[in-house]
Amino acid sequence: MPNIRDIVQQMPKAELHIHIEGSLEPELIFALAQRNGVALAYPSVEALRAAYAFSDLQSFLDIYYAGASVLLTEQDFYDMTAAYLARAHADQVRHAEIFFDPQTHTARGVPFASVVNGIWRACQEGPISASLIMCFLRHLPEEEAIATLEEALPYRDKLIGVGLDSSELGHPPEKFARVFERCRQLGLHLVAHAGEEGPPAYIETALDLLNVERIDHGVRCLEDGALTQRLAQEHIALTVCPLSNIKLRVFGDMGQHNLLALLDAGLVATVNSDDPAYFGGYMNANFLAVAEALPLSVQQAYRLAHNSFSASFLDAGAKQGFIDELDHYFATL
Ligand code: ADE
Ligand code: ZN
């Protein structure tokens, strides 16, 4: 039997929490800055990478939005997405549900069409299955989210769902109840970041007032026993991002991460990379960091991979196909 490190790397898996702008590596930031004549605040790739020392979510978001400023053309969005898909493929990711933040770009005068068409075209070309989740920036007013939804309507068929990201504290889910209701009526899947830095109450209001189907992060749910029970009973998946949680100081170190406690509580937890270019790695780096710091069993590794497919927004047939492949992998160990 291979060791747990080999297993987590080789097993088929899905990624359900990846901000495509967070996959922009410093090398590509510099290449795009040069291509587009954009000035950067850092003199070199090394200097930029050295700035990736974060104290909390906001300190990361400031650098993340600055990095995204080099994205101007449809080709830029295509190149960024193609690079992520190739990287995910190398980590045995079979399917990715990719977040993008149109407001970060339209606010700079980039046409909505360039953003969606570039990301979409890369997803159509493979090498893995991918679908798109458009996120609203929660630090901006709901009216701007509604205007963004209107801009997205001609591209409805290119979106599988909507999400809610950016600065969590002080921007509770209820701020976006109306726009999420409109998205629900459009038949879009609904997710939201909640319980990353924000309190368990934000997880509850994301469920009750936004009607989300998955919670992004959600690690603070364990502070509330009744909420934890509810998440387990209703099979609400949590898209947990271990390396992100360490870099943004949600947990002191990986040995203190509650991923296994979430599984033990019966929750549908998954492992994801969040912003891999900023947090130290893609899917397999996250799985490896977990396997090295926590007593992850083969059974728990299987459960995490199974959860990633079962909690995806794939249709039943596609889900079953990937789960059959997963079962075959573990049966032949
Ligand atoms: N945008 C990109 N990464 C994020 C995160 N981890 N939390 C909130 N918003 C984000
Ligand atoms: Zn995120």
Tab-separated table of C-alpha atoms and ligand atoms in Angstrom:
chain	number	residue	atom	x	y	z
A	1	MET	CA	0.000	0.000	0.000
A	2	PRO	CA	1.444	3.424	-0.929
A	3	ASN	CA	1.879	5.909	1.922
A	4	ILE	CA	-0.684	8.609	2.675
A	5	ARG	CA	1.428	11.272	0.946
A	6	ASP	CA	1.361	9.331	-2.326
A	7	ILE	CA	-2.329	8.547	-1.961
A	8	VAL	CA	-3.495	12.144	-1.519
A	9	GLN	CA	-1.433	13.211	-4.505
A	10	GLN	CA	-2.525	10.416	-6.822
A	11	MET	CA	-6.215	10.134	-5.946
A	12	PRO	CA	-8.696	11.805	-8.299
A	13	LYS	CA	-10.307	14.892	-6.788
A	14	ALA	CA	-12.398	18.004	-7.471
A	15	GLU	CA	-11.611	21.581	-6.490
A	16	LEU	CA	-14.604	23.641	-5.366
A	17	HIS	CA	-12.938	26.780	-3.964
A	18	ILE	CA	-10.408	28.483	-6.210
A	19	HIS	CA	-10.403	32.208	-7.012
A	20	ILE	CA	-8.959	32.340	-10.503
A	21	GLU	CA	-7.345	35.724	-9.776
A	22	GLY	CA	-5.629	33.997	-6.840
A	23	SER	CA	-3.902	31.611	-9.258
A	24	LEU	CA	-1.983	34.485	-10.865
A	25	GLU	CA	1.666	33.637	-10.183
A	26	PRO	CA	4.186	36.492	-9.733
A	27	GLU	CA	5.929	35.482	-12.987
A	28	LEU	CA	2.660	35.866	-14.921
A	29	ILE	CA	1.892	39.154	-13.117
A	30	PHE	CA	5.210	40.525	-14.371
A	31	ALA	CA	4.736	39.128	-17.893
A	32	LEU	CA	1.244	40.637	-18.177
A	33	ALA	CA	2.397	43.951	-16.688
A	34	GLN	CA	5.036	44.153	-19.395
A	35	ARG	CA	2.640	43.074	-22.167
A	36	ASN	CA	0.057	45.660	-21.082
A	37	GLY	CA	2.372	48.503	-20.012
A	38	VAL	CA	1.094	48.412	-16.418
A	39	ALA	CA	3.424	49.762	-13.704
A	40	LEU	CA	3.903	47.546	-10.636
A	41	ALA	CA	4.802	48.689	-7.114
A	42	TYR	CA	7.474	45.951	-6.875
A	43	PRO	CA	10.793	45.903	-8.777
A	44	SER	CA	11.012	42.119	-9.299
A	45	VAL	CA	9.246	38.776	-9.047
A	46	GLU	CA	11.269	38.052	-5.910
A	47	ALA	CA	10.307	41.351	-4.273
A	48	LEU	CA	6.639	40.708	-5.032
A	49	ARG	CA	6.785	37.171	-3.630
A	50	ALA	CA	8.543	38.503	-0.530
A	51	ALA	CA	5.524	40.759	0.086
A	52	TYR	CA	3.285	37.689	0.490
A	53	ALA	CA	3.395	37.763	4.293
A	54	PHE	CA	-0.121	38.343	5.529
A	55	SER	CA	-1.501	39.137	8.961
A	56	ASP	CA	-5.200	38.636	8.159
A	57	LEU	CA	-7.681	38.464	5.259
A	58	GLN	CA	-7.584	42.218	4.511
A	59	SER	CA	-3.783	42.359	4.314
A	60	PHE	CA	-3.982	39.620	1.664
A	61	LEU	CA	-6.867	41.189	-0.264
A	62	ASP	CA	-4.944	44.468	-0.666
A	63	ILE	CA	-2.106	42.655	-2.485
A	64	TYR	CA	-4.489	40.324	-4.346
A	65	TYR	CA	-6.423	43.238	-5.881
A	66	ALA	CA	-3.141	44.980	-6.796
A	67	GLY	CA	-1.942	41.803	-8.539
A	68	ALA	CA	-5.182	41.568	-10.534
A	69	SER	CA	-4.590	45.074	-11.942
A	70	VAL	CA	-2.407	43.613	-14.727
A	71	LEU	CA	-5.407	41.772	-16.235
A	72	LEU	CA	-6.770	43.864	-19.098
A	73	THR	CA	-7.582	41.798	-22.194
A	74	GLU	CA	-9.559	38.649	-22.908
A	75	GLN	CA	-6.258	36.956	-23.689
A	76	ASP	CA	-4.942	37.802	-20.198
A	77	PHE	CA	-7.930	36.065	-18.592
A	78	TYR	CA	-7.485	33.128	-20.953
A	79	ASP	CA	-3.770	32.780	-20.152
A	80	MET	CA	-4.338	32.948	-16.388
A	81	THR	CA	-7.096	30.320	-16.535
A	82	ALA	CA	-5.210	27.980	-18.878
A	83	ALA	CA	-2.227	28.060	-16.496
A	84	TYR	CA	-4.450	27.143	-13.530
A	85	LEU	CA	-6.182	24.301	-15.389
A	86	ALA	CA	-2.838	22.775	-16.411
A	87	ARG	CA	-1.597	23.021	-12.830
A	88	ALA	CA	-4.776	21.468	-11.428
A	89	HIS	CA	-4.585	18.656	-13.983
A	90	ALA	CA	-1.072	17.818	-12.755
A	91	ASP	CA	-2.546	17.430	-9.228
A	92	GLN	CA	-5.127	14.867	-10.450
A	93	VAL	CA	-7.950	17.411	-10.227
A	94	ARG	CA	-10.695	16.091	-12.512
A	95	HIS	CA	-13.175	18.954	-12.109
A	96	ALA	CA	-12.908	22.563	-10.866
A	97	GLU	CA	-15.633	25.069	-9.930
A	98	ILE	CA	-13.842	28.353	-10.480
A	99	PHE	CA	-14.654	31.655	-8.761
A	100	PHE	CA	-14.078	34.933	-10.550
A	101	ASP	CA	-14.564	38.523	-9.335
A	102	PRO	CA	-15.875	40.623	-12.256
A	103	GLN	CA	-16.181	43.794	-10.159
A	104	THR	CA	-12.414	43.833	-9.579
A	105	HIS	CA	-12.028	44.260	-13.321
A	106	THR	CA	-15.079	46.221	-14.491
A	107	ALA	CA	-14.237	48.881	-11.867
A	108	ARG	CA	-10.967	49.418	-13.806
A	109	GLY	CA	-12.790	49.756	-17.144
A	110	VAL	CA	-12.226	46.158	-18.315
A	111	PRO	CA	-15.300	44.995	-20.251
A	112	PHE	CA	-17.321	42.252	-18.530
A	113	ALA	CA	-17.186	40.330	-21.824
A	114	SER	CA	-13.362	40.174	-21.762
A	115	VAL	CA	-13.391	38.672	-18.277
A	116	VAL	CA	-16.018	35.985	-18.869
A	117	ASN	CA	-15.074	35.110	-22.437
A	118	GLY	CA	-11.380	34.698	-21.638
A	119	ILE	CA	-11.968	32.476	-18.610
A	120	TRP	CA	-14.699	30.526	-20.401
A	121	ARG	CA	-12.639	29.867	-23.536
A	122	ALA	CA	-9.806	28.352	-21.479
A	123	CYS	CA	-12.314	26.153	-19.599
A	124	GLN	CA	-13.753	24.877	-22.884
A	125	GLU	CA	-10.319	23.717	-23.998
A	126	GLY	CA	-9.624	21.509	-20.960
A	127	PRO	CA	-7.617	19.531	-19.948
A	128	ILE	CA	-10.104	19.074	-17.072
A	129	SER	CA	-13.816	19.674	-16.531
A	130	ALA	CA	-14.499	23.208	-15.245
A	131	SER	CA	-17.453	25.482	-14.494
A	132	LEU	CA	-17.720	29.098	-13.386
A	133	ILE	CA	-19.089	30.737	-10.232
A	134	MET	CA	-19.345	34.532	-10.371
A	135	CYS	CA	-18.607	36.163	-7.003
A	136	PHE	CA	-19.953	39.453	-5.689
A	137	LEU	CA	-17.538	41.579	-3.649
A	138	ARG	CA	-19.133	41.956	-0.229
A	139	HIS	CA	-17.229	45.140	0.706
A	140	LEU	CA	-19.179	46.937	-2.057
A	141	PRO	CA	-22.897	47.893	-1.858
A	142	GLU	CA	-25.594	45.400	-2.873
A	143	GLU	CA	-26.665	47.792	-5.653
A	144	GLU	CA	-23.317	47.159	-7.368
A	145	ALA	CA	-23.838	43.411	-7.058
A	146	ILE	CA	-27.263	43.815	-8.675
A	147	ALA	CA	-25.726	45.863	-11.517
A	148	THR	CA	-23.095	43.126	-11.964
A	149	LEU	CA	-25.820	40.483	-12.156
A	150	GLU	CA	-27.556	42.516	-14.881
A	151	GLU	CA	-24.299	42.660	-16.845
A	152	ALA	CA	-23.977	38.894	-16.447
A	153	LEU	CA	-27.455	38.056	-17.778
A	154	PRO	CA	-26.330	37.668	-21.433
A	155	TYR	CA	-23.731	35.172	-20.140
A	156	ARG	CA	-26.139	33.237	-17.893
A	157	ASP	CA	-25.421	29.961	-19.694
A	158	LYS	CA	-21.687	30.265	-18.955
A	159	LEU	CA	-22.294	30.416	-15.178
A	160	ILE	CA	-23.132	27.534	-12.878
A	161	GLY	CA	-23.630	29.717	-9.810
A	162	VAL	CA	-22.810	32.809	-7.791
A	163	GLY	CA	-20.784	33.354	-4.634
A	164	LEU	CA	-19.851	36.042	-2.129
A	165	ASP	CA	-16.267	36.912	-1.270
A	166	SER	CA	-13.845	39.677	-0.152
A	167	SER	CA	-13.757	41.306	3.326
A	168	GLU	CA	-16.032	39.266	5.565
A	169	LEU	CA	-16.106	41.102	8.899
A	170	GLY	CA	-18.684	43.897	8.912
A	171	HIS	CA	-20.254	42.649	5.672
A	172	PRO	CA	-22.734	39.973	6.775
A	173	PRO	CA	-24.619	37.796	4.298
A	174	GLU	CA	-27.927	39.610	4.846
A	175	LYS	CA	-26.480	42.629	3.004
A	176	PHE	CA	-26.911	40.553	-0.195
A	177	ALA	CA	-30.278	38.862	0.418
A	178	ARG	CA	-32.053	40.544	-2.522
A	179	VAL	CA	-29.410	39.838	-5.161
A	180	PHE	CA	-29.090	36.219	-4.021
A	181	GLU	CA	-32.881	35.811	-4.258
A	182	ARG	CA	-32.753	37.022	-7.861
A	183	CYS	CA	-29.938	34.575	-8.593
A	184	ARG	CA	-31.973	31.764	-7.058
A	185	GLN	CA	-34.884	32.630	-9.336
A	186	LEU	CA	-32.502	32.448	-12.297
A	187	GLY	CA	-31.678	28.856	-11.314
A	188	LEU	CA	-28.085	29.620	-10.373
A	189	HIS	CA	-26.375	27.589	-7.663
A	190	LEU	CA	-25.598	29.640	-4.549
A	191	VAL	CA	-22.527	29.627	-2.301
A	192	ALA	CA	-20.961	32.174	0.067
A	193	HIS	CA	-17.780	32.649	2.068
A	194	ALA	CA	-18.779	32.526	5.734
A	195	GLY	CA	-17.099	31.615	8.996
A	196	GLU	CA	-13.558	32.219	7.701
A	197	GLU	CA	-12.846	35.301	9.845
A	198	GLY	CA	-16.507	36.039	10.505
A	199	PRO	CA	-18.526	34.452	13.320
A	200	PRO	CA	-20.681	31.293	13.111
A	201	ALA	CA	-23.742	33.576	12.919
A	202	TYR	CA	-22.655	34.504	9.363
A	203	ILE	CA	-22.847	30.822	8.393
A	204	GLU	CA	-26.366	30.672	9.753
A	205	THR	CA	-27.522	33.795	7.915
A	206	ALA	CA	-25.870	32.609	4.686
A	207	LEU	CA	-28.046	29.486	4.961
A	208	ASP	CA	-31.259	31.165	6.125
A	209	LEU	CA	-31.198	34.465	4.231
A	210	LEU	CA	-29.134	33.666	1.124
A	211	ASN	CA	-30.217	30.007	0.761
A	212	VAL	CA	-26.696	28.903	-0.098
A	213	GLU	CA	-26.017	25.240	-0.875
A	214	ARG	CA	-22.365	25.206	0.267
A	215	ILE	CA	-20.350	27.298	2.691
A	216	ASP	CA	-16.893	28.465	1.593
A	217	HIS	CA	-14.467	27.993	4.512
A	218	GLY	CA	-16.988	27.645	7.372
A	219	VAL	CA	-14.275	26.427	9.752
A	220	ARG	CA	-15.602	28.538	12.637
A	221	CYS	CA	-18.845	26.481	12.697
A	222	LEU	CA	-17.384	24.248	15.423
A	223	GLU	CA	-17.770	27.147	17.879
A	224	ASP	CA	-21.538	26.525	17.723
A	225	GLY	CA	-22.694	22.983	18.488
A	226	ALA	CA	-26.255	23.443	17.220
A	227	LEU	CA	-24.988	24.916	13.950
A	228	THR	CA	-22.508	22.068	13.514
A	229	GLN	CA	-25.334	19.550	13.967
A	230	ARG	CA	-27.463	21.376	11.458
A	231	LEU	CA	-24.676	21.462	8.836
A	232	ALA	CA	-24.197	17.718	9.295
A	233	GLN	CA	-27.906	16.909	9.131
A	234	GLU	CA	-28.478	19.048	6.031
A	235	HIS	CA	-25.301	17.774	4.324
A	236	ILE	CA	-24.073	21.339	3.726
A	237	ALA	CA	-20.559	21.039	2.322
A	238	LEU	CA	-17.709	23.207	3.613
A	239	THR	CA	-14.997	24.123	1.112
A	240	VAL	CA	-12.055	24.248	3.509
A	241	CYS	CA	-8.726	25.794	2.412
A	242	PRO	CA	-5.970	24.592	4.766
A	243	LEU	CA	-2.930	26.567	3.516
A	244	SER	CA	-5.054	29.714	3.183
A	245	ASN	CA	-6.182	29.353	6.800
A	246	ILE	CA	-2.568	29.214	7.988
A	247	LYS	CA	-1.347	32.106	5.801
A	248	LEU	CA	-4.260	34.302	6.904
A	249	ARG	CA	-3.811	33.207	10.534
A	250	VAL	CA	-7.198	31.608	11.042
A	251	PHE	CA	-5.164	28.831	12.739
A	252	GLY	CA	-1.680	29.226	14.238
A	253	ASP	CA	-0.229	26.246	12.386
A	254	MET	CA	-1.453	23.220	10.443
A	255	GLY	CA	-1.229	21.026	13.530
A	256	GLN	CA	-4.035	23.157	15.001
A	257	HIS	CA	-6.280	23.004	11.921
A	258	ASN	CA	-9.751	21.579	12.586
A	259	LEU	CA	-10.182	19.738	9.256
A	260	LEU	CA	-10.245	16.280	10.865
A	261	ALA	CA	-12.523	17.537	13.647
A	262	LEU	CA	-14.952	18.711	10.954
A	263	LEU	CA	-14.937	15.224	9.408
A	264	ASP	CA	-15.359	13.643	12.850
A	265	ALA	CA	-18.412	15.857	13.413
A	266	GLY	CA	-19.967	14.293	10.316
A	267	LEU	CA	-19.547	17.354	8.103
A	268	VAL	CA	-19.072	17.249	4.334
A	269	ALA	CA	-15.647	18.912	4.423
A	270	THR	CA	-13.497	19.281	1.304
A	271	VAL	CA	-9.915	20.460	0.693
A	272	ASN	CA	-9.274	23.363	-1.685
A	273	SER	CA	-6.529	25.841	-2.574
A	274	ASP	CA	-8.401	29.227	-2.401
A	275	ASP	CA	-5.626	31.464	-3.837
A	276	PRO	CA	-2.795	29.027	-4.622
A	277	ALA	CA	-0.320	31.559	-6.014
A	278	TYR	CA	-0.464	33.488	-2.737
A	279	PHE	CA	-0.816	30.772	-0.112
A	280	GLY	CA	1.963	28.334	-0.977
A	281	GLY	CA	0.445	25.848	-3.333
A	282	TYR	CA	-2.237	24.114	-5.335
A	283	MET	CA	-4.429	21.152	-4.404
A	284	ASN	CA	-1.745	18.580	-3.709
A	285	ALA	CA	0.313	21.038	-1.653
A	286	ASN	CA	-2.782	21.508	0.519
A	287	PHE	CA	-3.344	17.762	0.884
A	288	LEU	CA	0.343	17.177	1.623
A	289	ALA	CA	0.460	19.905	4.274
A	290	VAL	CA	-2.566	18.299	5.948
A	291	ALA	CA	-1.138	14.768	5.711
A	292	GLU	CA	2.162	15.931	7.225
A	293	ALA	CA	0.695	17.878	10.156
A	294	LEU	CA	-2.401	15.833	11.033
A	295	PRO	CA	-3.000	12.087	11.488
A	296	LEU	CA	-4.919	11.831	8.193
A	297	SER	CA	-6.042	8.233	7.585
A	298	VAL	CA	-6.553	6.565	4.207
A	299	GLN	CA	-10.278	6.442	4.993
A	300	GLN	CA	-10.321	10.202	5.672
A	301	ALA	CA	-8.412	10.910	2.450
A	302	TYR	CA	-11.044	8.893	0.572
A	303	ARG	CA	-13.815	10.794	2.368
A	304	LEU	CA	-12.326	14.180	1.419
A	305	ALA	CA	-12.046	13.199	-2.252
A	306	HIS	CA	-15.526	11.644	-2.250
A	307	ASN	CA	-16.955	14.800	-0.668
A	308	SER	CA	-15.321	16.940	-3.364
A	309	PHE	CA	-17.271	15.118	-6.075
A	310	SER	CA	-20.532	14.642	-4.168
A	311	ALA	CA	-20.648	18.338	-3.154
A	312	SER	CA	-19.913	19.559	-6.687
A	313	PHE	CA	-22.563	21.004	-8.971
A	314	LEU	CA	-21.934	18.322	-11.607
A	315	ASP	CA	-24.952	16.368	-12.826
A	316	ALA	CA	-25.581	12.980	-11.225
A	317	GLY	CA	-24.059	11.005	-14.091
A	318	ALA	CA	-20.801	12.953	-14.139
A	319	LYS	CA	-20.542	12.762	-10.334
A	320	GLN	CA	-21.000	8.998	-10.417
A	321	GLY	CA	-18.394	8.624	-13.151
A	322	PHE	CA	-15.761	10.407	-11.047
A	323	ILE	CA	-16.778	8.553	-7.863
A	324	ASP	CA	-16.460	5.231	-9.724
A	325	GLU	CA	-12.933	6.250	-10.736
A	326	LEU	CA	-12.179	7.210	-7.126
A	327	ASP	CA	-13.524	3.886	-5.813
A	328	HIS	CA	-11.433	2.019	-8.364
A	329	TYR	CA	-8.301	3.920	-7.276
A	330	PHE	CA	-8.811	3.027	-3.606
A	331	ALA	CA	-9.836	-0.573	-4.389
A	332	THR	CA	-6.563	-1.203	-6.193
A	333	LEU	CA	-4.245	0.226	-3.502
B	1	ADE	N1	-11.060	36.493	-2.277
B	1	ADE	C1	-10.036	35.713	-2.633
B	1	ADE	N2	-9.718	34.885	-1.628
B	1	ADE	C2	-10.578	35.136	-0.609
B	1	ADE	C3	-10.767	34.608	0.684
B	1	ADE	N3	-10.009	33.619	1.172
B	1	ADE	N4	-11.737	35.128	1.451
B	1	ADE	C4	-12.491	36.117	0.989
B	1	ADE	N5	-12.370	36.644	-0.229
B	1	ADE	C5	-11.410	36.165	-1.025
B	2	ZN	ZN	-11.966	32.031	-0.967
